[in-house]
Amino acid sequence: MKIDEAFGIHEQALRLRAARSEVIAANLANADTPGFKARDVDFAAVLRQELPSPVRLAATQPGHIGNDNGLVAGSQLLYRNPTQPSVDGNTVDAVQEQVAFSQNAMQYQASLRFLEGRIRSLLTAIKGD
Amino acid sequence: MSSFKVFDIAGSGMSAQNLRMNLVASNLANVDAVSSSTAGTYRSRQPVFQTVLDQQNPRGAATGVRMTGVVESPAPLTREHAPHHPMADGEGYIYRPNVSPVEEMANMVSASRSYQNNVEVINAARQMLAALINLGR
């Protein structure tokens, strides 16, 4: 077993959770900005794409399409369907975003817990006691 | 690991809502500031919010919000006949600001709730980061 594989899916999941928390935080920060469209990440789709080959483009110039951790590409940064569109064009539903943020935070903690378990297993194997 | 921009993003939201709250306070404080001319009368001030987009990221990810400016409400001023008022003009009229206290109170509640939302985001993000730091202990 390679050490990279020891953590399995949880490393990517953790980074994606962190990226998603930024997206939702931006939604909440722009809750009163006219014309702002709430966005979110299709978690399953991004993770599926990431898993088989995490090969990324190198961003060597400021103008290059960066990999921002390779996870949240523009095509996967989708727009939320508004439940109650407002007159100023803003589609942020603060309650919905709060729920999404806390859900994401819990799942982040869950990923950490899984990683913790893997690390403990590895430590047990290394120490042998 | 990303630089964990959540704190910056929520911070920009708090800062913007704070400025909005200042404008509400200014509007409410000047609600009775009468004047003797239309030009010299206080007009209700409203913030203009704009999304800050990530310059390095051409995909249009938002990285916060900022207040780009303040506009004065174009609503008409109230002209009142008060010949004995010290500020009355030659025809005996005074001008009252176009501030609507009811609107400003609603604005204040909205700003305060949005501010709290951002504080909650920071609290949750802090817990996430603390858990990450303690990973493997």
Short mmCIF file of C-alpha atoms in Angstrom, two decimals:
data_model
loop_
_atom_site.label_atom_id
_atom_site.label_comp_id
_atom_site.label_asym_id
_atom_site.label_seq_id
_atom_site.Cartn_x
_atom_site.Cartn_y
_atom_site.Cartn_z
CA MET A 1 0.00 0.00 0.00
CA LYS A 2 1.35 3.37 -0.99
CA ILE A 3 1.21 6.07 1.63
CA ASP A 4 -0.71 8.32 -0.78
CA GLU A 5 -3.45 5.75 -1.00
CA ALA A 6 -3.67 5.31 2.74
CA PHE A 7 -6.00 8.26 3.05
CA GLY A 8 -8.19 7.20 0.14
CA ILE A 9 -10.97 9.49 -0.96
CA HIS A 10 -10.87 11.58 2.19
CA GLU A 11 -8.04 13.87 1.18
CA GLN A 12 -9.88 15.03 -1.96
CA ALA A 13 -13.16 15.17 -0.07
CA LEU A 14 -11.62 17.40 2.58
CA ARG A 15 -10.18 19.84 0.05
CA LEU A 16 -13.47 19.96 -1.81
CA ARG A 17 -15.34 20.64 1.44
CA ALA A 18 -12.97 23.54 2.19
CA ALA A 19 -13.51 24.93 -1.33
CA ARG A 20 -17.27 24.57 -1.00
CA SER A 21 -17.25 26.42 2.32
CA GLU A 22 -15.64 29.36 0.51
CA VAL A 23 -18.32 29.35 -2.18
CA ILE A 24 -21.13 29.32 0.38
CA ALA A 25 -19.41 31.98 2.51
CA ALA A 26 -19.29 34.19 -0.59
CA ASN A 27 -23.02 33.61 -1.10
CA LEU A 28 -23.76 34.71 2.45
CA ALA A 29 -21.46 37.73 2.20
CA ASN A 30 -23.33 38.80 -0.94
CA ALA A 31 -26.79 38.24 0.53
CA ASP A 32 -27.63 41.93 -0.05
CA THR A 33 -25.76 42.55 -3.31
CA PRO A 34 -28.13 43.37 -6.19
CA GLY A 35 -27.85 40.98 -9.13
CA PHE A 36 -25.68 38.44 -7.32
CA LYS A 37 -26.45 34.83 -8.24
CA ALA A 38 -25.91 32.22 -5.53
CA ARG A 39 -23.53 29.43 -6.53
CA ASP A 40 -22.66 26.01 -5.28
CA VAL A 41 -20.53 23.00 -6.11
CA ASP A 42 -21.87 19.69 -7.40
CA PHE A 43 -19.92 17.70 -4.86
CA ALA A 44 -20.47 14.23 -6.36
CA ALA A 45 -19.60 15.32 -9.92
CA VAL A 46 -16.39 17.09 -8.90
CA LEU A 47 -15.23 14.22 -6.74
CA ARG A 48 -15.98 11.68 -9.46
CA GLN A 49 -13.94 13.67 -11.94
CA GLU A 50 -11.12 14.15 -9.47
CA LEU A 51 -10.75 10.58 -8.39
CA PRO A 52 -9.43 8.51 -11.31
CA SER A 53 -6.57 10.81 -12.34
CA PRO A 54 -5.87 13.96 -10.36
CA VAL A 55 -3.82 15.41 -13.23
CA ARG A 56 -3.99 19.18 -13.46
CA LEU A 57 -2.88 21.96 -15.75
CA ALA A 58 0.15 23.84 -14.53
CA ALA A 59 -0.61 27.53 -13.99
CA THR A 60 2.71 29.30 -14.51
CA GLN A 61 1.42 32.74 -15.54
CA PRO A 62 -1.11 35.01 -13.85
CA GLY A 63 -3.41 34.79 -16.89
CA HIS A 64 -3.46 31.01 -16.98
CA ILE A 65 -6.50 29.09 -15.95
CA GLY A 66 -5.37 28.27 -12.45
CA ASN A 67 -6.11 25.03 -10.73
CA ASP A 68 -7.17 26.58 -7.41
CA ASN A 69 -6.48 23.30 -5.72
CA GLY A 70 -7.68 21.58 -8.86
CA LEU A 71 -11.15 21.18 -7.54
CA VAL A 72 -13.69 23.84 -8.19
CA ALA A 73 -13.55 24.53 -11.89
CA GLY A 74 -15.98 26.98 -13.46
CA SER A 75 -18.09 24.30 -15.07
CA GLN A 76 -18.65 22.70 -11.70
CA LEU A 77 -19.45 25.98 -10.00
CA LEU A 78 -23.16 25.89 -10.73
CA TYR A 79 -25.89 28.43 -10.06
CA ARG A 80 -28.51 27.70 -7.47
CA ASN A 81 -32.14 27.51 -8.56
CA PRO A 82 -33.85 30.41 -6.84
CA THR A 83 -36.78 29.52 -4.63
CA GLN A 84 -37.89 33.11 -4.08
CA PRO A 85 -36.36 35.44 -6.66
CA SER A 86 -36.12 39.04 -5.50
CA VAL A 87 -36.69 42.19 -7.52
CA ASP A 88 -33.02 43.24 -7.48
CA GLY A 89 -31.93 39.97 -9.14
CA ASN A 90 -30.27 38.51 -6.07
CA THR A 91 -30.87 34.77 -5.66
CA VAL A 92 -29.32 34.23 -2.23
CA ASP A 93 -31.67 32.59 0.25
CA ALA A 94 -29.88 33.18 3.56
CA VAL A 95 -31.58 30.28 5.34
CA GLN A 96 -30.78 27.83 2.56
CA GLU A 97 -27.16 28.99 2.51
CA GLN A 98 -26.85 28.69 6.28
CA VAL A 99 -28.15 25.14 6.14
CA ALA A 100 -25.76 24.30 3.32
CA PHE A 101 -22.85 25.84 5.20
CA SER A 102 -23.48 23.97 8.44
CA GLN A 103 -24.06 20.74 6.52
CA ASN A 104 -20.78 21.28 4.72
CA ALA A 105 -19.00 22.01 8.01
CA MET A 106 -20.35 18.80 9.54
CA GLN A 107 -19.23 16.79 6.52
CA TYR A 108 -15.82 18.44 6.74
CA GLN A 109 -15.58 17.30 10.35
CA ALA A 110 -16.69 13.81 9.28
CA SER A 111 -13.93 13.67 6.66
CA LEU A 112 -11.46 14.75 9.32
CA ARG A 113 -12.72 12.00 11.61
CA PHE A 114 -12.19 9.40 8.86
CA LEU A 115 -8.66 10.71 8.26
CA GLU A 116 -8.01 10.57 11.97
CA GLY A 117 -9.00 6.89 11.95
CA ARG A 118 -6.66 6.17 9.05
CA ILE A 119 -3.81 7.96 10.81
CA ARG A 120 -4.42 5.97 13.98
CA SER A 121 -4.37 2.71 12.02
CA LEU A 122 -1.08 3.71 10.39
CA LEU A 123 0.42 4.70 13.73
CA THR A 124 -0.66 1.38 15.24
CA ALA A 125 0.92 -0.48 12.34
CA ILE A 126 4.15 1.52 12.62
CA LYS A 127 4.50 1.16 16.37
CA GLY A 128 3.30 -2.42 16.41
CA ASP A 129 1.74 -2.25 19.81
CA MET B 1 -4.61 23.12 1.28
CA SER B 2 -6.36 26.28 0.29
CA SER B 3 -5.57 29.45 2.16
CA PHE B 4 -9.00 29.18 3.76
CA LYS B 5 -10.44 32.34 2.35
CA VAL B 6 -13.65 31.91 4.31
CA PHE B 7 -12.42 34.38 6.92
CA ASP B 8 -11.67 37.05 4.33
CA ILE B 9 -14.98 36.50 2.58
CA ALA B 10 -17.10 36.64 5.73
CA GLY B 11 -14.98 39.56 6.96
CA SER B 12 -15.73 41.54 3.81
CA GLY B 13 -19.43 40.84 4.37
CA MET B 14 -19.22 42.05 7.97
CA SER B 15 -17.38 45.18 6.93
CA ALA B 16 -19.95 45.97 4.23
CA GLN B 17 -22.88 45.45 6.61
CA ASN B 18 -21.11 47.58 9.20
CA LEU B 19 -20.83 50.47 6.73
CA ARG B 20 -24.49 50.00 5.85
CA MET B 21 -25.34 50.21 9.55
CA ASN B 22 -23.37 53.47 9.78
CA LEU B 23 -25.46 54.92 6.95
CA VAL B 24 -28.67 53.84 8.69
CA ALA B 25 -27.46 55.55 11.86
CA SER B 26 -26.60 58.68 9.89
CA ASN B 27 -30.02 58.70 8.22
CA LEU B 28 -31.88 58.21 11.49
CA ALA B 29 -29.79 60.84 13.28
CA ASN B 30 -30.60 63.41 10.58
CA VAL B 31 -34.28 62.60 10.28
CA ASP B 32 -35.29 65.98 11.75
CA ALA B 33 -32.45 68.08 10.35
CA VAL B 34 -34.55 70.74 8.64
CA SER B 35 -33.11 73.31 6.28
CA SER B 36 -34.14 76.44 4.47
CA SER B 37 -33.22 75.30 0.95
CA THR B 38 -33.54 72.11 -1.13
CA ALA B 39 -29.80 72.08 -1.77
CA GLY B 40 -28.86 72.25 1.89
CA THR B 41 -31.20 69.55 3.11
CA TYR B 42 -29.95 66.15 4.16
CA ARG B 43 -30.98 63.37 1.79
CA SER B 44 -31.30 59.72 2.72
CA ARG B 45 -28.02 57.90 1.96
CA GLN B 46 -28.02 54.32 0.71
CA PRO B 47 -25.06 51.97 0.17
CA VAL B 48 -24.23 50.28 -3.15
CA PHE B 49 -22.90 46.75 -2.72
CA GLN B 50 -20.82 44.95 -5.34
CA THR B 51 -19.48 41.42 -5.56
CA VAL B 52 -15.68 41.10 -5.48
CA LEU B 53 -14.55 38.53 -8.04
CA ASP B 54 -11.33 36.58 -7.83
CA GLN B 55 -8.89 38.27 -10.23
CA GLN B 56 -6.71 35.20 -10.55
CA ASN B 57 -9.68 32.99 -11.25
CA PRO B 58 -11.30 33.59 -14.65
CA ARG B 59 -14.18 31.33 -13.73
CA GLY B 60 -15.94 34.03 -11.81
CA ALA B 61 -15.71 32.72 -8.28
CA ALA B 62 -16.79 35.34 -5.78
CA THR B 63 -14.38 36.27 -3.02
CA GLY B 64 -16.46 38.69 -1.03
CA VAL B 65 -18.41 41.89 -1.22
CA ARG B 66 -17.52 45.55 -1.03
CA MET B 67 -19.34 48.85 -0.85
CA THR B 68 -18.56 50.76 -4.03
CA GLY B 69 -20.31 53.93 -3.09
CA VAL B 70 -23.10 55.81 -1.45
CA VAL B 71 -26.08 57.22 -3.34
CA GLU B 72 -28.37 59.93 -2.10
CA SER B 73 -32.03 59.10 -2.43
CA PRO B 74 -33.72 61.09 -5.24
CA ALA B 75 -37.07 60.97 -3.41
CA PRO B 76 -38.67 64.44 -3.05
CA LEU B 77 -38.08 66.41 0.12
CA THR B 78 -40.98 67.39 2.35
CA ARG B 79 -41.75 71.10 2.09
CA GLU B 80 -43.48 72.45 5.13
CA HIS B 81 -45.03 75.83 5.80
CA ALA B 82 -43.62 77.06 9.12
CA PRO B 83 -43.17 80.85 9.02
CA HIS B 84 -42.07 81.06 12.66
CA HIS B 85 -39.35 78.44 12.31
CA PRO B 86 -35.85 79.96 12.58
CA MET B 87 -34.78 78.08 9.43
CA ALA B 88 -37.76 79.26 7.33
CA ASP B 89 -36.91 80.74 3.93
CA GLY B 90 -38.28 84.03 2.52
CA GLU B 91 -41.67 82.45 1.78
CA GLY B 92 -41.90 80.82 5.21
CA TYR B 93 -41.09 77.27 4.16
CA ILE B 94 -38.70 74.71 5.66
CA TYR B 95 -37.48 71.49 4.03
CA ARG B 96 -37.38 68.16 5.81
CA PRO B 97 -35.04 65.28 4.79
CA ASN B 98 -36.51 62.46 2.67
CA VAL B 99 -35.53 59.89 5.29
CA SER B 100 -38.21 57.31 6.05
CA PRO B 101 -37.68 56.12 9.64
CA VAL B 102 -39.73 52.96 9.01
CA GLU B 103 -37.60 52.00 6.00
CA GLU B 104 -34.43 52.73 7.96
CA MET B 105 -35.53 50.52 10.87
CA ALA B 106 -36.21 47.64 8.46
CA ASN B 107 -32.83 48.32 6.85
CA MET B 108 -31.18 48.21 10.25
CA VAL B 109 -32.69 44.82 11.12
CA SER B 110 -31.68 43.44 7.71
CA ALA B 111 -28.09 44.68 8.09
CA SER B 112 -27.85 43.30 11.59
CA ARG B 113 -29.13 39.86 10.53
CA SER B 114 -26.74 39.71 7.59
CA TYR B 115 -23.89 40.68 9.90
CA GLN B 116 -24.84 37.85 12.27
CA ASN B 117 -24.92 35.40 9.38
CA ASN B 118 -21.34 36.30 8.55
CA VAL B 119 -20.29 35.96 12.19
CA GLU B 120 -21.81 32.47 12.25
CA VAL B 121 -19.86 31.58 9.12
CA ILE B 122 -16.63 32.68 10.79
CA ASN B 123 -17.43 30.66 13.92
CA ALA B 124 -18.12 27.52 11.89
CA ALA B 125 -14.99 28.02 9.79
CA ARG B 126 -12.93 28.51 12.92
CA GLN B 127 -14.15 25.19 14.28
CA MET B 128 -13.33 23.52 10.96
CA LEU B 129 -9.81 24.92 11.04
CA ALA B 130 -9.29 24.02 14.70
CA ALA B 131 -10.31 20.44 13.97
CA LEU B 132 -7.91 20.35 11.03
CA ILE B 133 -5.04 21.63 13.17
CA ASN B 134 -5.70 18.92 15.74
CA LEU B 135 -5.73 16.18 13.08
CA GLY B 136 -3.58 13.23 14.06
CA ARG B 137 -2.93 14.38 17.62
#
